XYZ file of N, CA and C in Angstrom:
813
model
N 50.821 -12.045 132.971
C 49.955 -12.529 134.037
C 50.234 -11.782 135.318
N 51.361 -11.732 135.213
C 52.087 -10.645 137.107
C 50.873 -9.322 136.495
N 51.171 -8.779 135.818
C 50.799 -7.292 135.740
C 49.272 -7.411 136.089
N 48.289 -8.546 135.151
C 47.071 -8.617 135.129
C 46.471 -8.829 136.718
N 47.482 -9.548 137.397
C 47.480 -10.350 138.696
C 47.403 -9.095 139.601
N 48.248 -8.157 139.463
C 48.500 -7.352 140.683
C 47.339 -6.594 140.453
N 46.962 -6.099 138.844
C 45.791 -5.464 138.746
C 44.517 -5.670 139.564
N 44.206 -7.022 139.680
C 43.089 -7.775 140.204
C 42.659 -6.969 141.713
N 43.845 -6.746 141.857
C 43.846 -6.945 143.811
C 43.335 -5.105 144.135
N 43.550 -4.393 142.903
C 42.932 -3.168 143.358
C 43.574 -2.141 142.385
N 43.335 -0.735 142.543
C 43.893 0.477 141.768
C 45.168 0.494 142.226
N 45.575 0.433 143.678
C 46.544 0.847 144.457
C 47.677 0.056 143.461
N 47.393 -1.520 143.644
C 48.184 -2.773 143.655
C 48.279 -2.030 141.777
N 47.653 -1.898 140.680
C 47.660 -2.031 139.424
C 49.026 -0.341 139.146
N 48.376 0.325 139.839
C 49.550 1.888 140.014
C 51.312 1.172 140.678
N 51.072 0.329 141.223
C 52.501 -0.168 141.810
C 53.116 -0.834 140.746
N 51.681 -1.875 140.382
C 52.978 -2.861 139.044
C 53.016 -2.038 137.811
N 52.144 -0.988 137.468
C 52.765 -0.046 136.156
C 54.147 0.470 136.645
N 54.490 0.919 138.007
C 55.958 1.700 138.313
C 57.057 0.574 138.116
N 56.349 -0.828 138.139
C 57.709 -1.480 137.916
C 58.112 -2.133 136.664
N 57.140 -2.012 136.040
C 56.851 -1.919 134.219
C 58.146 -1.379 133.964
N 58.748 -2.020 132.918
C 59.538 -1.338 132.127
C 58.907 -0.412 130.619
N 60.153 0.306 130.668
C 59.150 1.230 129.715
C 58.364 1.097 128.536
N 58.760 -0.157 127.916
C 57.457 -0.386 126.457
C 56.427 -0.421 127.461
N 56.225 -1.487 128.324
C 55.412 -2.374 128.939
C 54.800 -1.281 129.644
N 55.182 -0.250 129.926
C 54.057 0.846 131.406
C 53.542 1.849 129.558
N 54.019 1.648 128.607
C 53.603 2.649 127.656
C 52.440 1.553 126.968
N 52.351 0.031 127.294
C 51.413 -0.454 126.438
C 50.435 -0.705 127.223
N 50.759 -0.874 128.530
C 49.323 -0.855 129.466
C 48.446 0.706 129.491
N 49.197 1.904 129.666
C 48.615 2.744 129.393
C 47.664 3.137 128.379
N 48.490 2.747 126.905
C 47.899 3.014 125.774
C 46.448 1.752 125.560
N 46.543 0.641 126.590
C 45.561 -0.088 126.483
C 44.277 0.283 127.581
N 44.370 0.929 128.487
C 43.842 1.351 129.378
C 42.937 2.501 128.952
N 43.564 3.638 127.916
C 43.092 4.432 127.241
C 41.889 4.197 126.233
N 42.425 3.130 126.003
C 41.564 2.377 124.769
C 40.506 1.829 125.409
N 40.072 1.199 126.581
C 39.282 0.417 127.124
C 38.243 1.394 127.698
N 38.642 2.645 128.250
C 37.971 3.999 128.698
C 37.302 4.651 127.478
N 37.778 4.495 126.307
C 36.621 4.857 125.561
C 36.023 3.932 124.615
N 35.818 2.618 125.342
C 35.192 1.584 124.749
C 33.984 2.251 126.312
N 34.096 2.849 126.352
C 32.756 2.517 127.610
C 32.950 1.569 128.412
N 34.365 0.817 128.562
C 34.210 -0.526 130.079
C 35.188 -0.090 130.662
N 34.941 -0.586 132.061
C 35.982 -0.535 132.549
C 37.411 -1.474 132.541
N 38.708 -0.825 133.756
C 39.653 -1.574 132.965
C 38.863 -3.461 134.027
N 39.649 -4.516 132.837
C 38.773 -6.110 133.799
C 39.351 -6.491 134.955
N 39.809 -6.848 136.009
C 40.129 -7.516 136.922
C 39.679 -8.664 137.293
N 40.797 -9.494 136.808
C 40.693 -10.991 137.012
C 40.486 -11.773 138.449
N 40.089 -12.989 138.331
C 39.972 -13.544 139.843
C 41.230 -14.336 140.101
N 41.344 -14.936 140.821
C 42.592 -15.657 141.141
C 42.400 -17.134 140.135
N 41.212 -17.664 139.828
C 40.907 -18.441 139.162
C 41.021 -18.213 137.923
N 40.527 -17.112 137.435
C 41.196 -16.952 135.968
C 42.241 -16.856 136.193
N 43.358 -16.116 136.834
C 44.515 -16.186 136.506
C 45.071 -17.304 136.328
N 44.608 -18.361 137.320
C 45.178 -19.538 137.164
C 45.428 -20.552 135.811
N 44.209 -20.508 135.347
C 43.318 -20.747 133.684
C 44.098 -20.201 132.814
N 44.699 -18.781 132.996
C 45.779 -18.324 132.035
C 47.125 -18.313 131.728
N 47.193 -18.837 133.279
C 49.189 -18.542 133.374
C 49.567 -19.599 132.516
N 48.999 -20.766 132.413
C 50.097 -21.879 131.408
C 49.522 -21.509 129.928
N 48.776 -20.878 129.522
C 48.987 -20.302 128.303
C 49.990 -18.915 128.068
N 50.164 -18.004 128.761
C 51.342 -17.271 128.574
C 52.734 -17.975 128.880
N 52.822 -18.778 130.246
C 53.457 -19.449 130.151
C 54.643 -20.141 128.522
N 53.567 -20.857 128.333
C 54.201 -21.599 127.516
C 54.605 -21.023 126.005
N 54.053 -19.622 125.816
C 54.849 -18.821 125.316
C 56.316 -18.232 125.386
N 56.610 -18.045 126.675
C 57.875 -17.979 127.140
C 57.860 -16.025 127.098
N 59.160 -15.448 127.479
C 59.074 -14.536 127.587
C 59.061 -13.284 126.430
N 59.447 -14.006 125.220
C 59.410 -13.335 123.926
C 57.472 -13.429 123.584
N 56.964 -14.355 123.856
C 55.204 -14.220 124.310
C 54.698 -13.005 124.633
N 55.299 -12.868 126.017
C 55.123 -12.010 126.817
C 54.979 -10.112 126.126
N 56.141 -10.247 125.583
C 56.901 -9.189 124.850
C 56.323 -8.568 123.957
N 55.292 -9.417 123.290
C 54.466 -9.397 122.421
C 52.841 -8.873 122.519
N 52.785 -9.813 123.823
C 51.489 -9.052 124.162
C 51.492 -7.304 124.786
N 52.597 -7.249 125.402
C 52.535 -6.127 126.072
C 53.333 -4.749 124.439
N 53.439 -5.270 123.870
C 54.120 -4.537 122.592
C 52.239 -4.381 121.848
N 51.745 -5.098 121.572
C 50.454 -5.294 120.438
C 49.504 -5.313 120.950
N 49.353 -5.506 122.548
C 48.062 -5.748 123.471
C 47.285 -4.663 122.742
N 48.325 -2.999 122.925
C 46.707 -1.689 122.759
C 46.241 -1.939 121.597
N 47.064 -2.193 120.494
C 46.441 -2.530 118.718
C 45.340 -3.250 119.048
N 45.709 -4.495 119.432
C 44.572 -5.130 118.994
C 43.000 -4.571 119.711
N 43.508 -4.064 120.895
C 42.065 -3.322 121.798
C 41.885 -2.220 121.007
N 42.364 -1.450 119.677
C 42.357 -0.348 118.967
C 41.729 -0.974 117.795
N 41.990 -1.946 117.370
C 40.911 -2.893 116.314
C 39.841 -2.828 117.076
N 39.592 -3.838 117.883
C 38.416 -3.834 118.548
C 37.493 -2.488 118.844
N 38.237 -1.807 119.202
C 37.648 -0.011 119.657
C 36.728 0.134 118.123
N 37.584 0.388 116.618
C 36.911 -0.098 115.998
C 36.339 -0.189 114.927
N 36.260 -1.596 115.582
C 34.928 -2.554 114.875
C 33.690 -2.051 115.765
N 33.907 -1.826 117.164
C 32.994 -1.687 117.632
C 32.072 -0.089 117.194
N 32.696 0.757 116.690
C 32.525 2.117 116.459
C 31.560 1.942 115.345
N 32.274 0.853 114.065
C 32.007 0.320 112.704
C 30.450 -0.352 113.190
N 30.828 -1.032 114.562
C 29.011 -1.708 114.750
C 28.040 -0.973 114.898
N 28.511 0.285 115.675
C 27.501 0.881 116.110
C 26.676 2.383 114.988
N 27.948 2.291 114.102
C 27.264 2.858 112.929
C 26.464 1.869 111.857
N 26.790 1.026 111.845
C 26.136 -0.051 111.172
C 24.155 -0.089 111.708
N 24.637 -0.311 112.531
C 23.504 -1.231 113.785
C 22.144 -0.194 113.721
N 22.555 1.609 113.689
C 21.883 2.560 113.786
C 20.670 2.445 112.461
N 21.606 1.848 111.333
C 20.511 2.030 110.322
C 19.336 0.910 110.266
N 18.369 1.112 109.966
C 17.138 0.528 110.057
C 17.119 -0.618 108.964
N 18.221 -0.386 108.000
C 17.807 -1.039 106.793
C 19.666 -0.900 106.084
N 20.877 -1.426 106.697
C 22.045 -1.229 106.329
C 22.672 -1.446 105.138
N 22.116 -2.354 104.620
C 22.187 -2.640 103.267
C 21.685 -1.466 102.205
N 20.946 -0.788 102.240
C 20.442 0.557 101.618
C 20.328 1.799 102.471
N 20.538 1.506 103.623
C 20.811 2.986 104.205
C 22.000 3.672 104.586
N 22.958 2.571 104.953
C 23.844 2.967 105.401
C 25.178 3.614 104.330
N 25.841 4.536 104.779
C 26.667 5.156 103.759
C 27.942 5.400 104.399
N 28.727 5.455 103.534
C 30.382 5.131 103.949
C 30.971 6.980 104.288
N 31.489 7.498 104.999
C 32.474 8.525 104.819
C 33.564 8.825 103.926
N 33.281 9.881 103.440
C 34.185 10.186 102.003
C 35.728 10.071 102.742
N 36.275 9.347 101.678
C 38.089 9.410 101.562
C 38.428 9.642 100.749
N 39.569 10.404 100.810
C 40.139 11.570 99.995
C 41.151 11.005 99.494
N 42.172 11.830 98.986
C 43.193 11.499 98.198
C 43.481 9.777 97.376
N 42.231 9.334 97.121
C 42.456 8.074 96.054
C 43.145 6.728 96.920
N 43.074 6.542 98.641
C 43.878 5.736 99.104
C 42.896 4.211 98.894
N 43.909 3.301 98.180
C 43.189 2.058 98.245
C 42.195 1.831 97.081
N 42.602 2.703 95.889
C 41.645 2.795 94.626
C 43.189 2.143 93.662
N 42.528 1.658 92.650
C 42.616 0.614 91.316
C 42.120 1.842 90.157
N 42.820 2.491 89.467
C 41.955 3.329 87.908
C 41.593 1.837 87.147
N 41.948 0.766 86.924
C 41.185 -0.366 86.697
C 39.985 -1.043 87.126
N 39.832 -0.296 88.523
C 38.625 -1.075 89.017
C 37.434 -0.029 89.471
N 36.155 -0.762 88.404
C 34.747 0.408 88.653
C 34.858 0.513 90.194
N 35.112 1.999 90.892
C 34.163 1.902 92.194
C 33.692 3.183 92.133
N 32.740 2.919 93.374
C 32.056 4.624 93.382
C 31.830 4.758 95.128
N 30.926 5.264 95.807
C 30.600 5.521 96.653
C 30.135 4.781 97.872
N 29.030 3.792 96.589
C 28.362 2.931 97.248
C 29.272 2.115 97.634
N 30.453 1.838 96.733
C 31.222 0.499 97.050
C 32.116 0.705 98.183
N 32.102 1.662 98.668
C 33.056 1.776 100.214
C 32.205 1.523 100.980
N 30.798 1.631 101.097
C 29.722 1.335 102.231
C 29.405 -0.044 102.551
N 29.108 -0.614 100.872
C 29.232 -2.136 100.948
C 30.733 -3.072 101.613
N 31.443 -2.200 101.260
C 32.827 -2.679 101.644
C 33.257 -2.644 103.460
N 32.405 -1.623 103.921
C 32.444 -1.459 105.344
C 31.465 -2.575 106.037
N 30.177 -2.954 105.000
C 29.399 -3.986 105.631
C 30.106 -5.197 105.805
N 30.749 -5.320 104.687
C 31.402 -6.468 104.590
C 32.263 -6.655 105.610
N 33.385 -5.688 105.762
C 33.963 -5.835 107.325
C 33.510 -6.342 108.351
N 32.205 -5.471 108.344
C 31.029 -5.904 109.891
C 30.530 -7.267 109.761
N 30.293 -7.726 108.660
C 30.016 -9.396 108.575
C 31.006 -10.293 108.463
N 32.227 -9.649 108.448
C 33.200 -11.223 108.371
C 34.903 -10.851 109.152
N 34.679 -9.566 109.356
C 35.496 -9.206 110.210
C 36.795 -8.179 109.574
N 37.777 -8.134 109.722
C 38.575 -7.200 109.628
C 39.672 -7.236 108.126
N 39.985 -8.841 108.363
C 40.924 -8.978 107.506
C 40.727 -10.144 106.368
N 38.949 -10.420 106.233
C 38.395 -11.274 105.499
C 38.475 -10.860 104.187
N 39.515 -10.813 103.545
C 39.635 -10.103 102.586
C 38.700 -11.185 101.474
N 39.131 -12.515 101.042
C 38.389 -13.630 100.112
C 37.179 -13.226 100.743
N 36.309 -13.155 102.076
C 34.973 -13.980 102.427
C 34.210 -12.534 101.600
N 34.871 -11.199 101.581
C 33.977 -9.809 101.644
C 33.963 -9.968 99.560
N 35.354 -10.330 99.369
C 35.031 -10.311 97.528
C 34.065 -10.775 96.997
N 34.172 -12.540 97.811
C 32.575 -13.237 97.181
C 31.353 -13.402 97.077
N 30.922 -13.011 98.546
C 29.995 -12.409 99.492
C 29.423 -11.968 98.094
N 28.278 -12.939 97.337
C 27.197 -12.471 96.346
C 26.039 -11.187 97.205
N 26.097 -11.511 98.002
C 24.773 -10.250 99.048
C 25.284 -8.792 98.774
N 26.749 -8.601 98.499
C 27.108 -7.547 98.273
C 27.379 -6.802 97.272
N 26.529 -6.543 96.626
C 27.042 -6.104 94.890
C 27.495 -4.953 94.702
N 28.818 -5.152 94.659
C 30.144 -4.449 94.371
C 29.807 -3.945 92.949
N 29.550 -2.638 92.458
C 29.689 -2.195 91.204
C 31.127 -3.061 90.014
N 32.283 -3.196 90.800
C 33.243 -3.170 89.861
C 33.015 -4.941 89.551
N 32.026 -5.774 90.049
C 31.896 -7.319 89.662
C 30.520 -7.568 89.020
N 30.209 -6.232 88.385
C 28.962 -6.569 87.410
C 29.572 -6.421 85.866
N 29.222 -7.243 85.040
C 29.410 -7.462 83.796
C 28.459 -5.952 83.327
N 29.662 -5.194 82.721
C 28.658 -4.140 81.571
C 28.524 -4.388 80.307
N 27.099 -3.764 79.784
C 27.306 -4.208 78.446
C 28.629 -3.426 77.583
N 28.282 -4.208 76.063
C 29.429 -3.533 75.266
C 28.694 -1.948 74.792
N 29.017 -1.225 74.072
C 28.905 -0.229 73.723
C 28.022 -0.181 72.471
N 27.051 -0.101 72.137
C 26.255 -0.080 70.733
C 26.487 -0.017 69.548
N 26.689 -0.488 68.446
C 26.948 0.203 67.259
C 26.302 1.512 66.753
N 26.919 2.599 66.236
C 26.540 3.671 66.009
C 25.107 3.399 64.775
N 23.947 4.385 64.676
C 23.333 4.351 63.533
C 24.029 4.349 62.256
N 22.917 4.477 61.062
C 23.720 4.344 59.745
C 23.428 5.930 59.314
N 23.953 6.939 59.230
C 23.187 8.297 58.916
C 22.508 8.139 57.666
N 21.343 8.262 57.606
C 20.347 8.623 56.798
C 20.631 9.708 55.576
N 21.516 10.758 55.912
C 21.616 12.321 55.331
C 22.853 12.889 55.535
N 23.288 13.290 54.291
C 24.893 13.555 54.498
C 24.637 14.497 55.794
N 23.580 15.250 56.039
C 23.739 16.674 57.319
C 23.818 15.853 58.699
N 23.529 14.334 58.832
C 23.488 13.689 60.067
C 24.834 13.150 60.827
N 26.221 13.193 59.791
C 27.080 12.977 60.140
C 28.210 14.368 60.074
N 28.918 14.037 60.972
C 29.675 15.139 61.742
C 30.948 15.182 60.193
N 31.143 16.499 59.736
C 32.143 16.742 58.617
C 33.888 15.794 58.960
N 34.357 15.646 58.447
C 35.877 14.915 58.321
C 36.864 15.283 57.563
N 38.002 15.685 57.606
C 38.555 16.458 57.038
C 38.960 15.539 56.192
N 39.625 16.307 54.972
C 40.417 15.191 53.759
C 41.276 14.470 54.401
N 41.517 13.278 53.822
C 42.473 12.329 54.184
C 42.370 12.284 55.582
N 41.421 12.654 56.531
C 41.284 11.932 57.646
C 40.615 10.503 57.895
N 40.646 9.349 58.699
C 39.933 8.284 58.770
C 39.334 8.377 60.457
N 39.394 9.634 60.873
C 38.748 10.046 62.209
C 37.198 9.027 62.360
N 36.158 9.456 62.018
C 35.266 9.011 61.586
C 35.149 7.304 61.498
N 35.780 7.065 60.399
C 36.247 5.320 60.663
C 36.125 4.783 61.542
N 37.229 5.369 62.273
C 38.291 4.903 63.815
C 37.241 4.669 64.594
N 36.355 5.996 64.580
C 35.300 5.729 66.270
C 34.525 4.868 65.692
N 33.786 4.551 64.253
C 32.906 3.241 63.950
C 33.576 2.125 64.597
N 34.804 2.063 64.105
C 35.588 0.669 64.081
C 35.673 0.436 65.940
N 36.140 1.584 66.405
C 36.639 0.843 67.881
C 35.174 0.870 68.584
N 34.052 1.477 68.432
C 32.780 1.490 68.730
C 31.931 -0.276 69.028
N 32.244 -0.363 67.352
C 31.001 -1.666 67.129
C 31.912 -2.839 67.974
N 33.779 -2.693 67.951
C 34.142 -3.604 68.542
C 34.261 -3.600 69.809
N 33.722 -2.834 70.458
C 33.593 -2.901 72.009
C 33.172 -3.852 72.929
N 33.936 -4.550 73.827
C 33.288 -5.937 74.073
C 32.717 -5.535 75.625
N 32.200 -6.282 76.364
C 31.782 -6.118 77.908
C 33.020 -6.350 78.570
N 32.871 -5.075 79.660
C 34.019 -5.316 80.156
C 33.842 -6.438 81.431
N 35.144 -6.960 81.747
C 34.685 -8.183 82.890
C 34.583 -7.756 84.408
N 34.338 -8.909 84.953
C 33.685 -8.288 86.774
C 35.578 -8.028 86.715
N 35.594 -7.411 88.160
C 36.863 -7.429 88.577
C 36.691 -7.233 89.969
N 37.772 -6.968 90.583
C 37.412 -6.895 92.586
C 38.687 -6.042 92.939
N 39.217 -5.048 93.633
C 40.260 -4.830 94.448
C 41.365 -5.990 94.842
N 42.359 -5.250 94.627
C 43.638 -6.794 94.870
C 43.748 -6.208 96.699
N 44.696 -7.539 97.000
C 44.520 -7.441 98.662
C 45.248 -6.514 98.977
N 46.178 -5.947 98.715
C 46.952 -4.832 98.954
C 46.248 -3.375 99.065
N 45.606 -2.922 97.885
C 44.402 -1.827 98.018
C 43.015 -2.131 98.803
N 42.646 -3.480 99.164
C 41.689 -3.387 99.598
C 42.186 -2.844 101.119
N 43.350 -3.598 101.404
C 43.691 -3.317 103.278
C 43.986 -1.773 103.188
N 44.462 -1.401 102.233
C 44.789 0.380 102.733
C 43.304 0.979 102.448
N 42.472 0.325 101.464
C 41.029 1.194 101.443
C 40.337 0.923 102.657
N 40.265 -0.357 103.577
C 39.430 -0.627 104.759
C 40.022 0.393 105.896
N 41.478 0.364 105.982
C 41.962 0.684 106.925
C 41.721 2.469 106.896
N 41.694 3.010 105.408
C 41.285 4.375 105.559
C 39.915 4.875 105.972
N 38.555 3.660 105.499
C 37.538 3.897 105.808
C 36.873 3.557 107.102
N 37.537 2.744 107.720
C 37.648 2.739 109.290
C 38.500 3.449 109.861
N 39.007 4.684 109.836
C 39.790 5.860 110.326
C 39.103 6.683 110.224
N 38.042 6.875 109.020
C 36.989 7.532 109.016
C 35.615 7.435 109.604
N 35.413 6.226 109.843
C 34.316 6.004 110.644
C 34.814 6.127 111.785
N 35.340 5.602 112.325
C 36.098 6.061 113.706
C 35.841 7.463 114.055
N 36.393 8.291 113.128
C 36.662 9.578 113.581
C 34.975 10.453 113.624
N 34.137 9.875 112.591
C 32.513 10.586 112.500
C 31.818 9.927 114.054
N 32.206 8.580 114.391
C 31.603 7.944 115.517
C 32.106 8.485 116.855
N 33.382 8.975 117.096
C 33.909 9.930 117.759
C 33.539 11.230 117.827
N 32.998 11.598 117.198
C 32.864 13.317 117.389
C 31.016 13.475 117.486
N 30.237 12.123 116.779
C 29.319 12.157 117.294
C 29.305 11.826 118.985
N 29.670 10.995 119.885
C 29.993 10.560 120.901
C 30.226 11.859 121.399
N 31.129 12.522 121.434
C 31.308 13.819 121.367
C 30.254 14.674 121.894
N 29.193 15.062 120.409
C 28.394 15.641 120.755
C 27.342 15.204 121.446
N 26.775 14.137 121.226
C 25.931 13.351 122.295
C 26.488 13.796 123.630
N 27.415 13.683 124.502
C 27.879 14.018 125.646
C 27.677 15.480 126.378
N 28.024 16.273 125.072
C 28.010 17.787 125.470
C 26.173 17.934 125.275
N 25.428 17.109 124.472
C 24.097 17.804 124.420
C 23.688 17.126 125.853
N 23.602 15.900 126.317
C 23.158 15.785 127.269
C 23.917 16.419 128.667
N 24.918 16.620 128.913
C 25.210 17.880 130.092
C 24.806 19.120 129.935
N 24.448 19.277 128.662
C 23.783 20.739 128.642
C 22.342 20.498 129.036
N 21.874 19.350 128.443
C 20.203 19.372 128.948
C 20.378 19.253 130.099
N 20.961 18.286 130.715
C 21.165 18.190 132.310
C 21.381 19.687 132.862
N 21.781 20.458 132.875
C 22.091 21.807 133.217
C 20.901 22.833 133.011
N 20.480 22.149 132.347
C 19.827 23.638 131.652
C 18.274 22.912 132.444
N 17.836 21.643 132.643
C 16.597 21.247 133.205
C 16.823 21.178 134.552
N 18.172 21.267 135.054
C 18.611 21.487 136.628
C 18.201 23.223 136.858
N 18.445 24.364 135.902
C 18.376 25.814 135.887
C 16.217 25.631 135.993
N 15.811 25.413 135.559
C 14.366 25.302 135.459
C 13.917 24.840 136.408
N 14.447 23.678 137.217
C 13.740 23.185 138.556
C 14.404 24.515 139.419
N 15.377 24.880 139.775
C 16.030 26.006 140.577
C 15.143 27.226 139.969
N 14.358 27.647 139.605
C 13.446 28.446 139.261
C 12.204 28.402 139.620
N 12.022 27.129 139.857
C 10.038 26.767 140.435
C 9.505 25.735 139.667
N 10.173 25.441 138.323
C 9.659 25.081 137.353
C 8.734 25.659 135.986
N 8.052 25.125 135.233
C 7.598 25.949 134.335
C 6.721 24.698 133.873
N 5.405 25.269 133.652
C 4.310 24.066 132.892
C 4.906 22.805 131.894
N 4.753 22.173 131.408
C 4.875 20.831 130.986
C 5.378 21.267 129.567
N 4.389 22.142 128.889
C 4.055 22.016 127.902
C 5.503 23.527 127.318
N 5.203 24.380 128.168
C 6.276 25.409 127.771
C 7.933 24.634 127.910
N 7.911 23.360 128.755
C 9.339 23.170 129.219
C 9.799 22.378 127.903
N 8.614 21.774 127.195
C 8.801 21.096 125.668
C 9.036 21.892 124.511
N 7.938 23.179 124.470
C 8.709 23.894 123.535
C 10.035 24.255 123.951
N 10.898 25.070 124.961
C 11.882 25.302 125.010
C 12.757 24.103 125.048
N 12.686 22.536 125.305
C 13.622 21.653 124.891
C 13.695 21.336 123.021
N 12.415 22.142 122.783
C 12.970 21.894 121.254
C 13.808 22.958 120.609
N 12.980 24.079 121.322
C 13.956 25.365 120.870
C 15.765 24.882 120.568
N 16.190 24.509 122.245
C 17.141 24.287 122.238
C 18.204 23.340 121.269
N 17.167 21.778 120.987
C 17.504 21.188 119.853
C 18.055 21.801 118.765
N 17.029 22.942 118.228
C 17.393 23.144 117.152
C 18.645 24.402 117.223
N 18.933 24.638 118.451
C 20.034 25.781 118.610
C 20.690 24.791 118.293
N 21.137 23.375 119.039
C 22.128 22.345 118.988
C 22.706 22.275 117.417
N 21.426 21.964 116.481
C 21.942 21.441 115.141
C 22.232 22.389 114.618
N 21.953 23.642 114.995
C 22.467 25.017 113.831
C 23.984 25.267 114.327
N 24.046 24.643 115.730
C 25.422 25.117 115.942
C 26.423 23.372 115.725
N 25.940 22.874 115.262
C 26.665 21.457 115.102
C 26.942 21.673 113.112
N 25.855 22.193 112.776
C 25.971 22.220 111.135
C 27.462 23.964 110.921
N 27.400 24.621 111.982
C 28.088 25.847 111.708
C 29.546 24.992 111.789
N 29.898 24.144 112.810
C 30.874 23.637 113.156
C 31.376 22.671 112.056
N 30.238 22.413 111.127
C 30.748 20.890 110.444
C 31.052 19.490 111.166
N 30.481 19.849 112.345
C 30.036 18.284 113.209
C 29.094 17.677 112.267
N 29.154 15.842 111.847
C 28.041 15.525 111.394
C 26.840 15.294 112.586
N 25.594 14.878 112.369
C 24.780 14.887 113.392
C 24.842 13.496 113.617
């Protein structure tokens, strides 16, 4: 509450109580401050009335409370950072449930060789996040709206035909029962059952595929920034010229577009 308190009163007052921060504490306001600057807000400054509203809840934490918030404060504003990243890729698609698509993860983190998944099921798995939150691990399994490949019943496997013509079946060597074997384990093939990710792989698969969205929502942000200071620049160079008809200043803003994406696709920026 001191730190939030002195913050209130101005930049000056918030630069004084970081110098008297001890060192977790001036390394977790920073690292939370960081975090809040690229949430797009600024940092909050409380009134004297909220503070008031808050002190007997830290309070009554005591100072190991305290210790805690200023240790975990940036995490949790680094969750938040995001979910919010996760919303705003979500939010873009017109139709999220079928449009939206997950970012590839690599090296197998948070995969089951027991459990069907594929592509789709990291996308559904990211919706699911966005509808129930971070660590809903039960609400995202049951969640019928989401059909998870690995919780559909497949059928069993067919029984083979009966060959008609000794030329229709594949030769077998003497005293082999090759042939047999695949009838036998064939016709007994049963459906295999639904299954789901255990909680352990699901948190390292969310947590990899929100590192990845993060990082595509970042570098779009990115480029969004640099295209609009360049348009800004480049439609500031055109008025400092006299201007140019309406219609020529449109073809050359498309021209430019498409310089943008040839040089965003050379880079391996997604768009």
């Amino acid at each position: 509450v001191g730190h939030v308190g002195a913050a209130s009163n101005g930049a000056a007052a918030g630069e004084e109580d970081l110098n008297t921060a001890s060192g977790a504490e001036a390394e977790g306001i920073l690292k939370a401050r960081e975090l809040i600057g690229q949430m797009g807000c600024a940092v909050p400054r409380l009134s004297k009335s909220q503070i008031i509203d808050l002190e007997p809840l830290v309070s009554a934490g005591g100072a190991e409370y305290a210790e805690r918030v200023h240790k975990l404060g940036h995490q949790m504003i680094a969750r938040l950072l995001a979910l919010k990243r996760l919303s705003d890729a979500v939010e873009r698609e017109a139709n999220p449930l079928l449009g939206f698509k997950a970012p590839p993860v690599h090296g197998g983190v948070g995969r089951d060789p027991a459990v069907r998944w594929t592509a789709r099921d990291d996308a559904l798995l990211l919706l699911g996040v966005y509808k129930w939150g971070y660590r809903a691990y039960e609400e995202v399994r049951d969640d019928l709206e989401l059909p998870f490949s690995c919780r559909a019943i497949l059928s069993a496997m067919p029984p083979p035909l009966a060959a008609s013509d000794a030329l229709d079946a594949l030769p077998v060597p003497p005293g082999a029962n090759g042939g047999e074997l695949f009838r036998q384990n064939t016709a007994g093939a049963v459906a295999a059952a639904p299954s789901f990710l255990q909680e352990k792989e699901y948190r390292e698969r969310v947590k990899a595929l929100m590192d990845a969205v993060g990082e595509r929502e970042r570098l779009r942000q990115e480029r969004e920034a640099i295209e609009a200071a360049w348009s800004a620049e480049w439609l500031a160079e055109q008025r400092a010229d006299g201007g140019r008809p309406a219609k020529k200043l449109c073809t050359d803003e498309q021209q430019q577009q498409s310089e943008l994406k040839r040089l965003w696709a050379t880079c391996g920026i997604p768009e």
